[in-house]
Short mmCIF file of C-alpha atoms in Angstrom, two decimals:
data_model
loop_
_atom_site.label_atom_id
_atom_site.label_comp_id
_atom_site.label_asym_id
_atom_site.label_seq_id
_atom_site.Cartn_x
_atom_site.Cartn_y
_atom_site.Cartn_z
CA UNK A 15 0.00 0.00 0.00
CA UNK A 16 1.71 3.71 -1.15
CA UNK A 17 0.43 7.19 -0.89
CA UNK A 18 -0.04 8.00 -4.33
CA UNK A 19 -0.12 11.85 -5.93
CA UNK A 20 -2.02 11.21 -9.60
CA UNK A 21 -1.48 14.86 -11.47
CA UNK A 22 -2.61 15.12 -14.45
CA UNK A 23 -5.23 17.81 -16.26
CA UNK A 24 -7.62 15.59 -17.84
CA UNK A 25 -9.97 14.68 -14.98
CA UNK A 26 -11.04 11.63 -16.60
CA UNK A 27 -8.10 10.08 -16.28
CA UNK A 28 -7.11 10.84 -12.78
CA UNK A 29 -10.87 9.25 -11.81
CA UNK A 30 -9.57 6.57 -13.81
CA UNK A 31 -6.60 5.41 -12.22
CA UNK A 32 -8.02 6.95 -8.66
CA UNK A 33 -10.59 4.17 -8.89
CA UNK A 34 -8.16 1.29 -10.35
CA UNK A 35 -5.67 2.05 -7.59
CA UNK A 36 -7.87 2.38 -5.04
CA UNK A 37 -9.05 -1.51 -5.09
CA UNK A 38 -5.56 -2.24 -5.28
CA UNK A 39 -5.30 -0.96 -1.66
CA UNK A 40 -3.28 2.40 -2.51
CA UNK A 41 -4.23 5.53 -1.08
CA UNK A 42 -4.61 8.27 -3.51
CA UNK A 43 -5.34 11.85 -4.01
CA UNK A 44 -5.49 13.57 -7.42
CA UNK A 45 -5.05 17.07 -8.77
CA UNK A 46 -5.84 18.62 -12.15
CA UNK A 47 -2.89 21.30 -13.01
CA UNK A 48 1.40 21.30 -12.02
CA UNK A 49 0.39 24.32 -9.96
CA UNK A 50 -1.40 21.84 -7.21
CA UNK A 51 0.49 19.38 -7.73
CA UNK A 52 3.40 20.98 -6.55
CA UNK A 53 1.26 22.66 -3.50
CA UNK A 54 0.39 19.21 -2.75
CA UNK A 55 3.84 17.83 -3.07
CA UNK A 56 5.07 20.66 -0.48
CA UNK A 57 2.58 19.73 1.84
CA UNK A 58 2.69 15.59 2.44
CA UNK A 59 5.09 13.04 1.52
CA UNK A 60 3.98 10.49 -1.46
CA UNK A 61 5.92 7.18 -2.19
CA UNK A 62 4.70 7.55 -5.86
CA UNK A 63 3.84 10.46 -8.19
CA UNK A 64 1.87 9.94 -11.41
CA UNK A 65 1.79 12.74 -13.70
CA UNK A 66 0.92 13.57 -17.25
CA UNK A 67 3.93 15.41 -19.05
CA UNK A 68 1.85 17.80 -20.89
CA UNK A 69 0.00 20.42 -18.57
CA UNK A 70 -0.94 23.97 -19.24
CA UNK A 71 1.34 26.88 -17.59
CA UNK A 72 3.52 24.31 -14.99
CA UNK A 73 3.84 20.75 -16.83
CA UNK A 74 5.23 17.30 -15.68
CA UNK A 75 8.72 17.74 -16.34
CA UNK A 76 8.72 20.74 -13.71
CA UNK A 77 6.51 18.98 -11.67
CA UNK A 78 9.22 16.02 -11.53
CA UNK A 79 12.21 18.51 -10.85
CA UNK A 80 10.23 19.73 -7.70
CA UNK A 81 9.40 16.28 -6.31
CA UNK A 82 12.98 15.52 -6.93
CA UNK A 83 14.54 18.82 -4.83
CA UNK A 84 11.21 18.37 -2.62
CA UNK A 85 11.16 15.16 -2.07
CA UNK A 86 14.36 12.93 -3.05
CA UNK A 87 13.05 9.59 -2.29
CA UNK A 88 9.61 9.84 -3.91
CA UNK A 89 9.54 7.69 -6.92
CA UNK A 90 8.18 10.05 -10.55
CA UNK A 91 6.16 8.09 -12.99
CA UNK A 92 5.43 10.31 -16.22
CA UNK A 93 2.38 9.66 -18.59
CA UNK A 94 3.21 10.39 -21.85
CA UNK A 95 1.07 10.91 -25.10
CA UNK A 96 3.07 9.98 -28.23
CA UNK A 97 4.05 13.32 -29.15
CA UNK A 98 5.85 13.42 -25.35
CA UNK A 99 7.83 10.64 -25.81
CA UNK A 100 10.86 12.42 -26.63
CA UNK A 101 10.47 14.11 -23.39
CA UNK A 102 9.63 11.22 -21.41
CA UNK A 103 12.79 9.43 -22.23
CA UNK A 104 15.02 12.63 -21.95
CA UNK A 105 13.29 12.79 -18.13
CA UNK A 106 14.01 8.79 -17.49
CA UNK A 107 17.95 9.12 -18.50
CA UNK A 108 18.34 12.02 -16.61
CA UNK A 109 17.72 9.80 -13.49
CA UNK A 110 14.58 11.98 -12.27
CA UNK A 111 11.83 9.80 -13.74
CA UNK A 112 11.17 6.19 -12.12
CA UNK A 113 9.41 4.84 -15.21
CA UNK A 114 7.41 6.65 -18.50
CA UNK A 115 3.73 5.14 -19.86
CA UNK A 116 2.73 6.17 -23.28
CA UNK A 117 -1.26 6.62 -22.91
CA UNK A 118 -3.77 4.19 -24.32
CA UNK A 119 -5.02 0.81 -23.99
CA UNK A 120 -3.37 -1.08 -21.18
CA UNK A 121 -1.98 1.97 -19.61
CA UNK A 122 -3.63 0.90 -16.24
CA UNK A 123 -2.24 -2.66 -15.99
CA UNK A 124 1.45 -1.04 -16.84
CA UNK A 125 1.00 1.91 -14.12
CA UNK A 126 0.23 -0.77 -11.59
CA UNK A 127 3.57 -2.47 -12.54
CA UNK A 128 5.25 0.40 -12.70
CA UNK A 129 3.61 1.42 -9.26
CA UNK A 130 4.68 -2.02 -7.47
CA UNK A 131 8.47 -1.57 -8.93
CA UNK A 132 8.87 2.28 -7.52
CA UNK A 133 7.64 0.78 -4.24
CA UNK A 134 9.65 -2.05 -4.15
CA UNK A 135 12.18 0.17 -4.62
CA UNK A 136 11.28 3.08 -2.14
CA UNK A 137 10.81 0.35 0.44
CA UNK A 138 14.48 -1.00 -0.19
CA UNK A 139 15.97 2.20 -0.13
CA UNK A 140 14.16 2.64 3.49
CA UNK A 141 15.65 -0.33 4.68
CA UNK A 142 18.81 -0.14 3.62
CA UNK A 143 18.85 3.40 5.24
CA UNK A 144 17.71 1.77 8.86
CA UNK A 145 20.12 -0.70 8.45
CA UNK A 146 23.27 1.64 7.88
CA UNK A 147 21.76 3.76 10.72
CA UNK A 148 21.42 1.09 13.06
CA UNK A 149 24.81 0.12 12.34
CA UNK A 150 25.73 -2.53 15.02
CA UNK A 151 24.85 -6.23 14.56
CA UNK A 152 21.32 -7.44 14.41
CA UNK A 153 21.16 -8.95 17.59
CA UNK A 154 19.57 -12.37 18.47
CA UNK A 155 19.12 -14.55 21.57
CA UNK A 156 22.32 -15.48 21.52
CA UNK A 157 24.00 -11.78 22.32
CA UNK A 158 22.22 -12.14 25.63
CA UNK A 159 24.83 -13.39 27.62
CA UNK A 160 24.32 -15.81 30.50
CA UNK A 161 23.35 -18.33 32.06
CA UNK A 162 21.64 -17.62 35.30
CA UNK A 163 18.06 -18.47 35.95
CA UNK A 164 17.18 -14.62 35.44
CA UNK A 165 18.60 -14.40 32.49
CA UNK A 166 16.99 -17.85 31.12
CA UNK A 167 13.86 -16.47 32.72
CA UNK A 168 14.35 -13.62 30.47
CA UNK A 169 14.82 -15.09 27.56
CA UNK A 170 11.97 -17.32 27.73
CA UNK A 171 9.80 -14.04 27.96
CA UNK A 172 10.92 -12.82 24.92
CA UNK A 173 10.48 -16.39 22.97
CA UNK A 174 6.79 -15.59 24.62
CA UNK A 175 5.84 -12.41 23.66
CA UNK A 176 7.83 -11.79 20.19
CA UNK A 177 5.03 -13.14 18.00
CA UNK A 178 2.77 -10.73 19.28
CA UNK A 179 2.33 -6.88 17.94
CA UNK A 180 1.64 -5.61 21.90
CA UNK A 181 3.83 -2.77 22.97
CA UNK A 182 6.57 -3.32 25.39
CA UNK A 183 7.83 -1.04 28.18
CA UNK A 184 11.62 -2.06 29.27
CA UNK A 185 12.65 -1.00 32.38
CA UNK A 186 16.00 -2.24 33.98
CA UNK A 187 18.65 0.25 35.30
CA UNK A 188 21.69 2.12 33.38
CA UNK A 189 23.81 -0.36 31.55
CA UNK A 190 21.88 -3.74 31.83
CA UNK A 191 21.02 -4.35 28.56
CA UNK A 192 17.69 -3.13 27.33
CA UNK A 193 18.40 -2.45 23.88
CA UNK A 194 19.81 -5.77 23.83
CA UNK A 195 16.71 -7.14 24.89
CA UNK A 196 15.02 -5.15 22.47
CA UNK A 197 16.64 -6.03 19.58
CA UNK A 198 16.04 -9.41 20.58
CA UNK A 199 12.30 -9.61 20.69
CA UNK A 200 12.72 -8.00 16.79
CA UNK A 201 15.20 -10.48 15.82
CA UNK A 202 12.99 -13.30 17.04
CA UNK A 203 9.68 -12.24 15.88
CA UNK A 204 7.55 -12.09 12.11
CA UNK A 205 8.91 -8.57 11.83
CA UNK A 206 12.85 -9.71 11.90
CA UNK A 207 13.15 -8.83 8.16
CA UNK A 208 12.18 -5.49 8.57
CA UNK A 209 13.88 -2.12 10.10
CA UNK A 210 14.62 -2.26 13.68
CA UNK A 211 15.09 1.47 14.33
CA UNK A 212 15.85 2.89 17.38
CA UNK A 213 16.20 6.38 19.01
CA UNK A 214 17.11 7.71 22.59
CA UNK A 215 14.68 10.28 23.49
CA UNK A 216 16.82 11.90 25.97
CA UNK A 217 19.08 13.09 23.25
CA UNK A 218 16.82 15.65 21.44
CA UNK A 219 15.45 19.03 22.86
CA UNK A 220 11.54 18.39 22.35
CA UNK A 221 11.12 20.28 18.49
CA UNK A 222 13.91 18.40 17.27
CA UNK A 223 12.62 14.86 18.26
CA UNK A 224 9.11 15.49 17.01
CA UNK A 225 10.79 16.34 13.47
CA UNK A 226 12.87 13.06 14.27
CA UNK A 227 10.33 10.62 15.04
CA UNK A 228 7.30 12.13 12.85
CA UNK A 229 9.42 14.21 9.54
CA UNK A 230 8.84 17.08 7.81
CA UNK A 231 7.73 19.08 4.95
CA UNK A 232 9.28 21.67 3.18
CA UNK A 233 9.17 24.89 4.98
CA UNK A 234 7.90 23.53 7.89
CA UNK A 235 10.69 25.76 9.70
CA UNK A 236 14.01 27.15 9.00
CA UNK A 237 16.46 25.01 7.30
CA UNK A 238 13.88 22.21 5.90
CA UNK A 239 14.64 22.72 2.30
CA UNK A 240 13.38 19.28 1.50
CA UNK A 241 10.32 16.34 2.56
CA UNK A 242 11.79 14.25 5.54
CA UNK A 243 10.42 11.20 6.74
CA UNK A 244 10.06 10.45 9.96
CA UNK A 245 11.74 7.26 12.20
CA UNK A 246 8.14 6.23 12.43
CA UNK A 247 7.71 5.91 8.55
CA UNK A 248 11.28 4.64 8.54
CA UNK A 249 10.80 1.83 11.16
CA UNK A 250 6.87 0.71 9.39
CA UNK A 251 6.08 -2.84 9.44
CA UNK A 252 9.68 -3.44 11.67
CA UNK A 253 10.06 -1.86 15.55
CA UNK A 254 11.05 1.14 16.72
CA UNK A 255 12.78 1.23 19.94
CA UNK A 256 11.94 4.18 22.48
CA UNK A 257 15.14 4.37 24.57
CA UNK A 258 15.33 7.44 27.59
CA UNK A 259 11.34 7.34 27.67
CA UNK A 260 10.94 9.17 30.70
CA UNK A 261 13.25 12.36 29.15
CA UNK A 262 10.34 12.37 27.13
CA UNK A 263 8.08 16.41 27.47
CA UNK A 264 5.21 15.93 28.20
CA UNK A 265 3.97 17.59 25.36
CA UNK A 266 5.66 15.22 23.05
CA UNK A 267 4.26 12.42 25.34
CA UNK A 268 0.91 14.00 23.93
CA UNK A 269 1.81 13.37 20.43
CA UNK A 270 3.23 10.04 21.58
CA UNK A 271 0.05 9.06 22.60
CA UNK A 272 -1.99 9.88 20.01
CA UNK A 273 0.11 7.95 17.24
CA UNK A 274 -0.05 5.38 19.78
CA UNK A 275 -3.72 5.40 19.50
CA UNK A 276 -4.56 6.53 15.95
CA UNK A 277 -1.67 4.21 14.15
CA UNK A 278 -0.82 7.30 12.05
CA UNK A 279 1.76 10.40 11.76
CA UNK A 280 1.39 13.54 10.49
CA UNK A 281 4.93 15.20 9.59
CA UNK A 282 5.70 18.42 11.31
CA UNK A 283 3.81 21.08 8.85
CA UNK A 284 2.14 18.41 7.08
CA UNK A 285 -1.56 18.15 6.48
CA UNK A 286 -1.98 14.49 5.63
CA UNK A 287 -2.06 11.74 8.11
CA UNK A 288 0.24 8.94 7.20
CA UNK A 289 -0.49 5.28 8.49
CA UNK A 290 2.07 3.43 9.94
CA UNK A 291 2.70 -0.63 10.48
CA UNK A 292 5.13 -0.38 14.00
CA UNK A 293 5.54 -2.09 16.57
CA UNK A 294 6.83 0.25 19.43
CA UNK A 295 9.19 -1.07 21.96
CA UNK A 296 10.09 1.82 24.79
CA UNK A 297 12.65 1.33 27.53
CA UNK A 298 13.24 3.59 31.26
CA UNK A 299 15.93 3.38 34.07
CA UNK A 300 13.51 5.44 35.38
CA UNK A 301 10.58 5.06 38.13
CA UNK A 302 7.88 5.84 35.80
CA UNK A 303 5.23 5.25 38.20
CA UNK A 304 6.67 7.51 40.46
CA UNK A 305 6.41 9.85 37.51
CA UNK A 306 3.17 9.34 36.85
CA UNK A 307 2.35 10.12 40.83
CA UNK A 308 4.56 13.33 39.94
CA UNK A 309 2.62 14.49 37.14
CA UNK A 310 5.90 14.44 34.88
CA UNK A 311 4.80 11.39 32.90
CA UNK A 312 1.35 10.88 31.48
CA UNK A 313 -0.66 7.80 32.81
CA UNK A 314 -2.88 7.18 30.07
CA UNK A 315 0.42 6.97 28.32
CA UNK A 316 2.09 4.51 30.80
CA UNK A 317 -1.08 2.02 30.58
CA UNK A 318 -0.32 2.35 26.84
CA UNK A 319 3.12 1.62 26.33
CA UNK A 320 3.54 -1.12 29.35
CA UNK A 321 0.61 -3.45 27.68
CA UNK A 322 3.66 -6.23 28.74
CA UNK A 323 6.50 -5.16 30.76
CA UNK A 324 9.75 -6.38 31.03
CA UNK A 325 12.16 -6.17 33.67
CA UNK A 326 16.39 -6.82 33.02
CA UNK A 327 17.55 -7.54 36.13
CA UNK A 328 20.99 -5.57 37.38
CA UNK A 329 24.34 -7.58 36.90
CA UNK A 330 24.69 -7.97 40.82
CA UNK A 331 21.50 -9.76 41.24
CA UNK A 332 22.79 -12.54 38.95
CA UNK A 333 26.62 -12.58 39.68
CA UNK A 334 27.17 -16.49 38.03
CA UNK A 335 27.28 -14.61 34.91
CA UNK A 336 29.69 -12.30 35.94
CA UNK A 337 32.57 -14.77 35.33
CA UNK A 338 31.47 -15.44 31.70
CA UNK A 339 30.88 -12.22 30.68
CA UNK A 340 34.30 -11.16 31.37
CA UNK A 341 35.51 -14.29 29.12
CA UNK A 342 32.86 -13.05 26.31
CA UNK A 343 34.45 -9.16 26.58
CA UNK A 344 37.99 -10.52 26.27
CA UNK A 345 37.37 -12.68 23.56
CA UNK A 346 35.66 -9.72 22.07
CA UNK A 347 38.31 -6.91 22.32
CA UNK A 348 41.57 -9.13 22.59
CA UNK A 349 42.47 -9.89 18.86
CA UNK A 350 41.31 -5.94 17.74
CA UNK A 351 44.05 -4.92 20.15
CA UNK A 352 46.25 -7.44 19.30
CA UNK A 353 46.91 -9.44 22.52
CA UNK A 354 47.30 -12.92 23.21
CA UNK A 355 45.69 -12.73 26.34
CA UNK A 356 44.69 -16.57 27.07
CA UNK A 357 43.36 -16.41 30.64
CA UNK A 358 42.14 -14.10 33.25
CA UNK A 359 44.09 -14.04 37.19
CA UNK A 360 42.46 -15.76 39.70
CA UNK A 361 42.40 -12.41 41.98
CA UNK A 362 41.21 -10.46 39.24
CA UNK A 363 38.18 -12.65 38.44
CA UNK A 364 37.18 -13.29 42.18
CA UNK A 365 37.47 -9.21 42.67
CA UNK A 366 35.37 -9.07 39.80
CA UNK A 367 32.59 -11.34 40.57
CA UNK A 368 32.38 -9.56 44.12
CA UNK A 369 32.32 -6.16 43.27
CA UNK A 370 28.63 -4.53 42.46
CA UNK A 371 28.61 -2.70 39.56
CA UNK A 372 26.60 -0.19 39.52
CA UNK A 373 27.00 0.77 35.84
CA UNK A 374 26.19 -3.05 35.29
CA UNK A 375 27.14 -4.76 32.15
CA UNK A 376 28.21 -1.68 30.46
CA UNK A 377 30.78 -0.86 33.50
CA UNK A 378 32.25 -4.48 33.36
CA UNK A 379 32.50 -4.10 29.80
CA UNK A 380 34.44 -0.87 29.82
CA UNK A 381 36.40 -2.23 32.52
CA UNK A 382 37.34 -5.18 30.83
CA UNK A 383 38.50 -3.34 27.39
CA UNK A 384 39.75 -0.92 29.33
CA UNK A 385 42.14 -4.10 31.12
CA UNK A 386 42.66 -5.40 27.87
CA UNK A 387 44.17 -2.74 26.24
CA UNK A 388 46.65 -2.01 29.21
CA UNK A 389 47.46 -5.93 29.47
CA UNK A 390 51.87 -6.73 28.45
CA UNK A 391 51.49 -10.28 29.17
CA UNK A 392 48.65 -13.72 28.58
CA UNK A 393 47.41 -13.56 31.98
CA UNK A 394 44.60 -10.46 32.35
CA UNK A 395 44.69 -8.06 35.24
CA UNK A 396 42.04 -5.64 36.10
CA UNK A 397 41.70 -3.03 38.02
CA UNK A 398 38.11 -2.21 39.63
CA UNK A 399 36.79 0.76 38.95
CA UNK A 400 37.22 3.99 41.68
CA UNK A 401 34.02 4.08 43.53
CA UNK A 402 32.17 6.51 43.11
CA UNK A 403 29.59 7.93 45.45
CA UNK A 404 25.86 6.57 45.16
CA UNK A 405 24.26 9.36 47.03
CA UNK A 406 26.28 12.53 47.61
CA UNK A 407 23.60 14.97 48.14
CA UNK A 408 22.21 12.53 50.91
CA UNK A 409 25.51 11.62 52.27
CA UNK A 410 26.17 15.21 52.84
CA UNK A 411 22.47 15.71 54.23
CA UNK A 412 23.01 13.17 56.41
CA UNK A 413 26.33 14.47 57.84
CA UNK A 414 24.28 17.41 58.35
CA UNK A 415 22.05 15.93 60.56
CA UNK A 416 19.35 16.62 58.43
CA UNK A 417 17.92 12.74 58.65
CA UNK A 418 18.07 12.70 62.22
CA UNK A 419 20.21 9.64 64.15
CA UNK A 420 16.73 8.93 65.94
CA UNK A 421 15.46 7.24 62.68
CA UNK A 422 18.47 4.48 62.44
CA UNK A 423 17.06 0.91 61.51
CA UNK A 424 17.36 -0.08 65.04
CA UNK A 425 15.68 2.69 67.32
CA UNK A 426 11.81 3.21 67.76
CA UNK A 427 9.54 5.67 66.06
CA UNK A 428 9.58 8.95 67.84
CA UNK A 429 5.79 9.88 68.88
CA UNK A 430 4.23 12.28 66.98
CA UNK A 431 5.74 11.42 63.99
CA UNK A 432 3.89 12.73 60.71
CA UNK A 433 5.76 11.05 58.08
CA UNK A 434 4.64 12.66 55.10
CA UNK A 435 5.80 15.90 57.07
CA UNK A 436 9.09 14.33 57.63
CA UNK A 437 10.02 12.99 54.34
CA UNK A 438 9.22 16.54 52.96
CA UNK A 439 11.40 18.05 55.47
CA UNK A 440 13.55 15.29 53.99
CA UNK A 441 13.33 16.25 50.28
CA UNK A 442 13.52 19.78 51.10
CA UNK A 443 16.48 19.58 52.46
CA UNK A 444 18.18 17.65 50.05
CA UNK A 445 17.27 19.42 47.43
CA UNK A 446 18.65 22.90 49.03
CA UNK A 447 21.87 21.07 50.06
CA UNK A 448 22.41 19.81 45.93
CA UNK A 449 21.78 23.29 44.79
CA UNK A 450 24.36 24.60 47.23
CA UNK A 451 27.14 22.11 46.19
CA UNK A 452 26.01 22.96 42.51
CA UNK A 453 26.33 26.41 42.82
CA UNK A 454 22.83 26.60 41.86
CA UNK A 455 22.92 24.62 38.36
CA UNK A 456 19.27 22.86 38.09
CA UNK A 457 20.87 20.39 36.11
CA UNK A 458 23.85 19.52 37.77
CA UNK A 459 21.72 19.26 41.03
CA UNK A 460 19.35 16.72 39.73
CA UNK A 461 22.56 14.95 38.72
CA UNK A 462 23.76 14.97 42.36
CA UNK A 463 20.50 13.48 43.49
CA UNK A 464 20.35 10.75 40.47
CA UNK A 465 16.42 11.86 39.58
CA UNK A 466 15.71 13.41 36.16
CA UNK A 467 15.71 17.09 35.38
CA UNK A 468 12.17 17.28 35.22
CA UNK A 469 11.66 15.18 38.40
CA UNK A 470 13.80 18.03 39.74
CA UNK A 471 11.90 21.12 38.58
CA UNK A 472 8.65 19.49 39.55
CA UNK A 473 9.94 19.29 43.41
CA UNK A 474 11.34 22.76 43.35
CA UNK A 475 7.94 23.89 42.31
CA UNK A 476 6.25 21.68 45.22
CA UNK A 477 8.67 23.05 47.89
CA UNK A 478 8.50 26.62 45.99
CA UNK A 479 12.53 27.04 46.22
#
């Protein structure tokens, strides 16, 4: 199915081929002069473009060299009459025409052909774009490494749930893996043939990921000189992954939820609303439900995205796959660096398997190339990372005495106690104490006290600081 522009001034014939390419599933709107056509062309983004080369005032030919500054990838059929044929072919070896159709009996039955080769075409050229942007390795199964019952457990999810369309919310801390796991339930399921596209919303301001995920048309603000399509469009019938879902504005969680809902796009400055084929995959380190209690993440589009939810458990919880992890990384990043490293010390690998990793896989990973690279000899030695501190806005609040020793683990309640009171005393203070060791940076502070930036402004507005 394509989104079809038919241009062409006799209206008989774009009722024609509207009707014929309708029942072939196609969607199609026509025009009747190269003026609209290339309004319409401005406006939404076509797969195919039929048009007739001889037009009063703006004909085909500059209709075609619009499309093709417009809109790059949209494939140009021209309809010809015999006296255009010179035209038609000069158009064709020029490389801006997809195909030519002289007019007349059978026309129909060779526009259709030429219709399902443009798209064929279009569609490869989409592909082969996600593929070189999602450059790594399609992932499988086996790129899940381990063998610990959490990590079978996981794995047996995905086997579950990858033949199913459902959308999946992946939450698991910083470094476990949830791309991984991502790109697994695409590898394994009917959509493995198709993009697997994925974007980390915490690494676009708000406009710039709504031109990202959804396109653009021409003029639709300064600097789009040319039709975009969107990672939505990019990613249809494959996945799109979600990553950083939390970073997400809540006015882009709006738009989120309406594609979400209506199974269409509509480019930013675009009129037309595009349908889409994709199955959406999103993934948090984040306490989303605490976000939702916050009023910083929608809940209407929490129920929608966590339809199944998956959980990747941190590295310390299963430590049995600690050991071969470290073998996997050193087979992996040994022979690029050169080394004939053959084993890993004893003391090494037992300081490894007891140390907790808070950045999880990705931290043992660094740590391991990071070994690898400094290793002389066959044996590998690694140093553990410098610890760093997992709370030093509370640490220093503590030291304070702002939590009060009376509330240790061991000593009774005090009477009186209101706790909400208490743990807003709590948060207050914390947050006053980060702002003063950040010199007042917003950002920086909601660093210091590992909650999101937005978490952050929503407390200082609470506490009015």
């Amino acid at each position: 199915m394509a989104n079809i522009l038919i241009c062409d001034d006799e209206r008989s014939i774009c009722e024609m081929l509207d009707i014929a390419l309708r029942r072939e599933g196609h969607r199609i709107e026509t025009v009747n002069s190269g003026a609209d056509g290339k309004k319409k062309i401005d406006g939404a983004l076509y797969d195919v473009i039929i048009t007739d080369i001889k037009m009063p005032r703006i004909d085909g030919i500059e209709v075609l060299s619009h499309a093709h500054q417009v809109s790059p990838d949209t494939a140009v059929i021209l309809i010809t009459a015999v006296d255009d044929y010179d035209a038609a072919v000069k158009a064709v070896k020029a490389g801006g025409a997809s195909d030519y159709i002289r007019k007349g009996p059978g026309m129909v039955d060779e526009i259709k052909l030429a219709i399902r080769r443009s798209v064929e075409k279009v569609t490869l050229s989409r592909q082969n774009f996600a593929f070189k942007r999602d450059a790594a390795t399609r992932n499988s199964l086996d790129n899940i490494v381990g063998v610990s019952a959490a990590i079978e457990k996981l794995k047996q999810t995905i086997r579950t749930i990858a033949s199913t369309s459902s959308t999946i919310l992946i939450n698991g801390e910083s470094g476990t893996g949830k791309e991984l796991v991502a790109r697994a339930i695409h590898v394994c399921s009917p959509r493995a043939a198709e993009p697997f596209v994925s974007v980390n919303c915490g690494a676009f301001p708000e406009t710039l990921l709504e031109s990202e995920l959804f396109g653009y048309v021409r003029g639709a603000f300064t600097g789009a000189n040319q039709n975009k399509r969107g990672l939505f469009e990019v990613a249809d019938a494959g996945t799109i992954f979600l990553d950083e879902i939390s970073e997400m504005s809540v006015t882009m969680q709006v738009k989120l939820l309406r594609v979400l809902q209506e199974r269409t796009v509509r480019p930013v400055g675009g009129t037309n609303e595009i349908p889409i084929d994709v199955r959406v995959i999103a993934a948090t380190n984040r306490d989303l439900d605490r976000q939702v209690t916050e009023n910083t993440f929608r809940e209407d589009l929490y129920y929608r995205l966590s339809v199944i939810p998956i959980s990747v458990p941190p590295l310390r919880d299963r430590r049995e796959d600690i050991q071969i992890l470290v073998n996997h990384f050193l087979k992996k990043y040994a022979p690029g660096a050169g080394k004939s490293i053959i084993r890993v010390n004893g003391p090494s690998l037992d300081a490894l398997c007891g140390y907790e990793w808070p950045g999880n896989v990705r931290q043992l990973e660094n740590t391991v190339e990071r070994a690898v690279a400094l290793e002389s000899s066959e044996e590998l030695h690694v140093e553990l990372p410098v610890e760093r501190p997992k709370a030093r806005a509370a640490a220093a609040a503590a030291g304070a005495g702002l939590l009060g020793s009376e509330m240790t683990s061991s000593a009774a309640l005090p009477e009186g106690l209101e706790m909400e009171k208490y743990v807003a005393d709590i948060e207050r203070s914390l947050l006053t104490t980060a702002l003063r060791q950040s010199n007042g940076i917003q950002t920086r502070a909601a660093d210091l006290l590992h909650i999101s930036y937005r978490s952050f402004r929503h407390l200082m507005k609470k506490y009015e600081l």
